[in-house]
Coordinates of C-alpha atoms and ligand atoms in Angstrom, one line a residue:
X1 CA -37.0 -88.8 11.6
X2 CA -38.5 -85.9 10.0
X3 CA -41.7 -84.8 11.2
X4 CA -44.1 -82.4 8.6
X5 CA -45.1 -79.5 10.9
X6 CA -48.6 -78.5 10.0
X7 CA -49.9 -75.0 9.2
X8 CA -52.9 -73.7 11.0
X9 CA -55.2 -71.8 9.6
X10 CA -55.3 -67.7 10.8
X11 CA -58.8 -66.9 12.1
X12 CA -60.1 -63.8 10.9
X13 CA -61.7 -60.4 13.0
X14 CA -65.3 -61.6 13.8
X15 CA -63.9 -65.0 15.7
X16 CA -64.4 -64.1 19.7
X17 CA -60.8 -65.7 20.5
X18 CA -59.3 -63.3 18.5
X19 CA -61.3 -60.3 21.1
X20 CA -60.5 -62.2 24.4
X21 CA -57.3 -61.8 26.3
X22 CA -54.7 -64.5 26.6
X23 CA -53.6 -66.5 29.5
X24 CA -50.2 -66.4 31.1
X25 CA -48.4 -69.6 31.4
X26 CA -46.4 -71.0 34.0
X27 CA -43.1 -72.6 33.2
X28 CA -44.5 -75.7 33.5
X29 CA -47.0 -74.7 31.1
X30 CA -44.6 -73.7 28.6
X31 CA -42.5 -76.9 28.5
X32 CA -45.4 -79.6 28.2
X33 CA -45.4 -81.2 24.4
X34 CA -48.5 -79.8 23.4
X35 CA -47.5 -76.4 23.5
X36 CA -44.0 -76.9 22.1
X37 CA -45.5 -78.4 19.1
X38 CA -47.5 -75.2 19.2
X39 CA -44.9 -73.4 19.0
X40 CA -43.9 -74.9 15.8
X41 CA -47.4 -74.8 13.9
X42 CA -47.0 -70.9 14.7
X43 CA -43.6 -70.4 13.2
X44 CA -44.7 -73.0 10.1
X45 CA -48.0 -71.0 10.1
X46 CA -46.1 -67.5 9.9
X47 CA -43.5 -68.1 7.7
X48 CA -46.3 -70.3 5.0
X49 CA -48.2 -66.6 5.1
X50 CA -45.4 -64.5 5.2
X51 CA -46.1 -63.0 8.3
X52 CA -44.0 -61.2 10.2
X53 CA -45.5 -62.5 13.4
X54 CA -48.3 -64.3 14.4
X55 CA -49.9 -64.4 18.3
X56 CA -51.4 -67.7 19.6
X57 CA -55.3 -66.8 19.3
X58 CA -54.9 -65.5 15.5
X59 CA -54.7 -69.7 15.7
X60 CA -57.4 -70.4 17.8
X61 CA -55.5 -70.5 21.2
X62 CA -56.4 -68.4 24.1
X63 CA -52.7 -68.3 25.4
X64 CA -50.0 -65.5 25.6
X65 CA -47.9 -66.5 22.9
X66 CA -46.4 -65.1 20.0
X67 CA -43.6 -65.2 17.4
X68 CA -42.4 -62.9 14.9
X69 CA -39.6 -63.9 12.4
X70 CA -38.8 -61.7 8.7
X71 CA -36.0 -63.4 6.8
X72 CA -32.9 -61.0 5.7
X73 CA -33.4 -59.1 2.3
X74 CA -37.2 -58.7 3.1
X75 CA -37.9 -54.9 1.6
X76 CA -40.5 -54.7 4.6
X77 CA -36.7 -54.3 6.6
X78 CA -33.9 -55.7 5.1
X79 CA -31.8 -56.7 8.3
X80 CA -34.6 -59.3 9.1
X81 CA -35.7 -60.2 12.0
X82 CA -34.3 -63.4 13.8
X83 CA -37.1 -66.0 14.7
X84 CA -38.3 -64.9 18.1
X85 CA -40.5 -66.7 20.7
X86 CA -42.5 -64.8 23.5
X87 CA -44.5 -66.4 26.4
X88 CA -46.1 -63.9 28.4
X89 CA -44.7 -60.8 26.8
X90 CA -45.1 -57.1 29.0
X91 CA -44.0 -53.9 27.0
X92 CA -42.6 -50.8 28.4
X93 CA -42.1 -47.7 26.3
X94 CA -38.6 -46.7 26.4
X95 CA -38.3 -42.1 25.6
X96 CA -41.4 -40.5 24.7
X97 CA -40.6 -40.9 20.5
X98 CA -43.5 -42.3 18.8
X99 CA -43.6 -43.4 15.0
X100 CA -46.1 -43.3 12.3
X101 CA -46.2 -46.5 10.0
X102 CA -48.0 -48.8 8.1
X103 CA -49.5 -52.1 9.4
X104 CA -51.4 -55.3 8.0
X105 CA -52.8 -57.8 9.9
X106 CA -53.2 -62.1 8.7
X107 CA -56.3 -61.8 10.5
X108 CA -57.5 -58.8 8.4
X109 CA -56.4 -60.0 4.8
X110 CA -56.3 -57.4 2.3
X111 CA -56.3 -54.3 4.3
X112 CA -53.2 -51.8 6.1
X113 CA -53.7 -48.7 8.2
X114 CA -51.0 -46.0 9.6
X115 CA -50.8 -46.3 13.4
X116 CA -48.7 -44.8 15.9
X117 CA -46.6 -46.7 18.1
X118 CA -43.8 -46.2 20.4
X119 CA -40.6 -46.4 18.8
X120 CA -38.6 -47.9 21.6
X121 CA -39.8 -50.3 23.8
X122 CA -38.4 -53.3 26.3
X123 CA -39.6 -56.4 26.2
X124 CA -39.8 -59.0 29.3
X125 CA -41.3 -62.3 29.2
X126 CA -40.3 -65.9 28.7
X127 CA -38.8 -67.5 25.6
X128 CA -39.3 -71.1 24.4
X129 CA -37.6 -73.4 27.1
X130 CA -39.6 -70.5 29.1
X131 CA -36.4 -68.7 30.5
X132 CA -37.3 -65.3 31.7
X133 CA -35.7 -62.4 29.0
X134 CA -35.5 -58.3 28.9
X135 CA -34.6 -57.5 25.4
X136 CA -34.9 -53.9 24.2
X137 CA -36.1 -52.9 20.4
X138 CA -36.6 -50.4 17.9
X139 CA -38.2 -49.5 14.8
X140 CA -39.9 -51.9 13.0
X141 CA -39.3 -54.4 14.9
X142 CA -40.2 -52.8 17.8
X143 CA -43.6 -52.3 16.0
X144 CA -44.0 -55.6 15.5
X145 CA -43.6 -56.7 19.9
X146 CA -45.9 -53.7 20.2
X147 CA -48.8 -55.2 17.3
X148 CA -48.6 -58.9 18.5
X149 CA -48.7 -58.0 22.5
X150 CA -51.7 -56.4 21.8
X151 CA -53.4 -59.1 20.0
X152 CA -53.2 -61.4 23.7
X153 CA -54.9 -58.2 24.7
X154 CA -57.8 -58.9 22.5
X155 CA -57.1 -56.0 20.5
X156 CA -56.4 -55.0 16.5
X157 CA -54.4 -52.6 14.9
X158 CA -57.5 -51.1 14.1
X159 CA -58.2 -49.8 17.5
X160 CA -54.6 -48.3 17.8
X161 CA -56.0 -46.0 14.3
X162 CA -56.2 -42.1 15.6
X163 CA -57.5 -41.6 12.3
X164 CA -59.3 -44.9 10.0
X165 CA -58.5 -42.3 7.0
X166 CA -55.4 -44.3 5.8
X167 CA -57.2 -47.5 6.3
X168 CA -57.0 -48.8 2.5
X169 CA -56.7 -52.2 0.5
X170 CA -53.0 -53.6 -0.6
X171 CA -52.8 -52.1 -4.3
X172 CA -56.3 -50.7 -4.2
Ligands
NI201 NI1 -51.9 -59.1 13.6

């Protein structure tokens, strides 16, 4: 039977959730049906938006959760970025190199900003079935893990800005 997955809608800056840090969940947590169907609406919800990942309370839900997904061709990276699912995600920094890029942000339509982030970092947390994972990344993507683990933080790229100079519309 196919089942329609719906597509949340992304709460913009100004909604508390979006300020408040996420909850870790246990395994347990991870496998009960509610928040594998959330797990869906995110991924439905990204790709409808063409995101290139979307964190739980961007949706209205105050759990550690993110996915991040580009497909192949995409001039944002060409390689793409396989569909990725993160429960409880904690970053380390891997070297001291740090990289200067643009950023945009669903839940602040419109707008992009240069911030600095690491350029290699590992990644631990638990994937989908909620199996622990240590990944490493760079680059872009490794921009992306770095700009959805800080939204279950309760923070924007916005407070990552040295400098709000760059800050400027898409096409303005
Ligand atoms: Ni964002």
């Amino acid at each position: 039977m196919l089942v329609s997955i719906p597509v949340r809608r992304v709460l913009r800056l100004g909604h508390p959730v979006l300020r408040s840090p996420a909850r870790n969940l246990s395994a347990r947590e991870i496998a009960a049906p509610e928040v594998q169907r959330l797990v869906a609406e995110l991924a439905a919800t990204m790709a409808a938006y063409e995101g290139v990942g979307l964190a739980a309370p961007q949706v209205g839900e105050g759990i550690s959760l993110f996915v991040m997904g580009l497909p192949e061709g995409s001039p944002r990276h060409p390689e793409g970025i396989e569909l990725t699912v993160v429960f409880n995600p904690r970053l380390r920094p891997l070297g001291a190199d740090r990289e200067q890029d643009w950023e945009g942000c669903l839940s602040l339509p419109g707008l992009r900003g240069q911030v600095e982030r690491w350029r290699r970092v590992e990644l631990r947390g638990q994937d989908r079935k909620g199996k622990a994972f240590k990944r490493v990344y760079e680059g872009f993507p490794a921009r992306v893990i770095q700009h959805e683990s800080d939204h279950l933080l309760g923070k924007v790229y916005l407070d990552r800005m040295t400098d709000l100079a760059s800050l400027s519309y898409v096409g303005g």
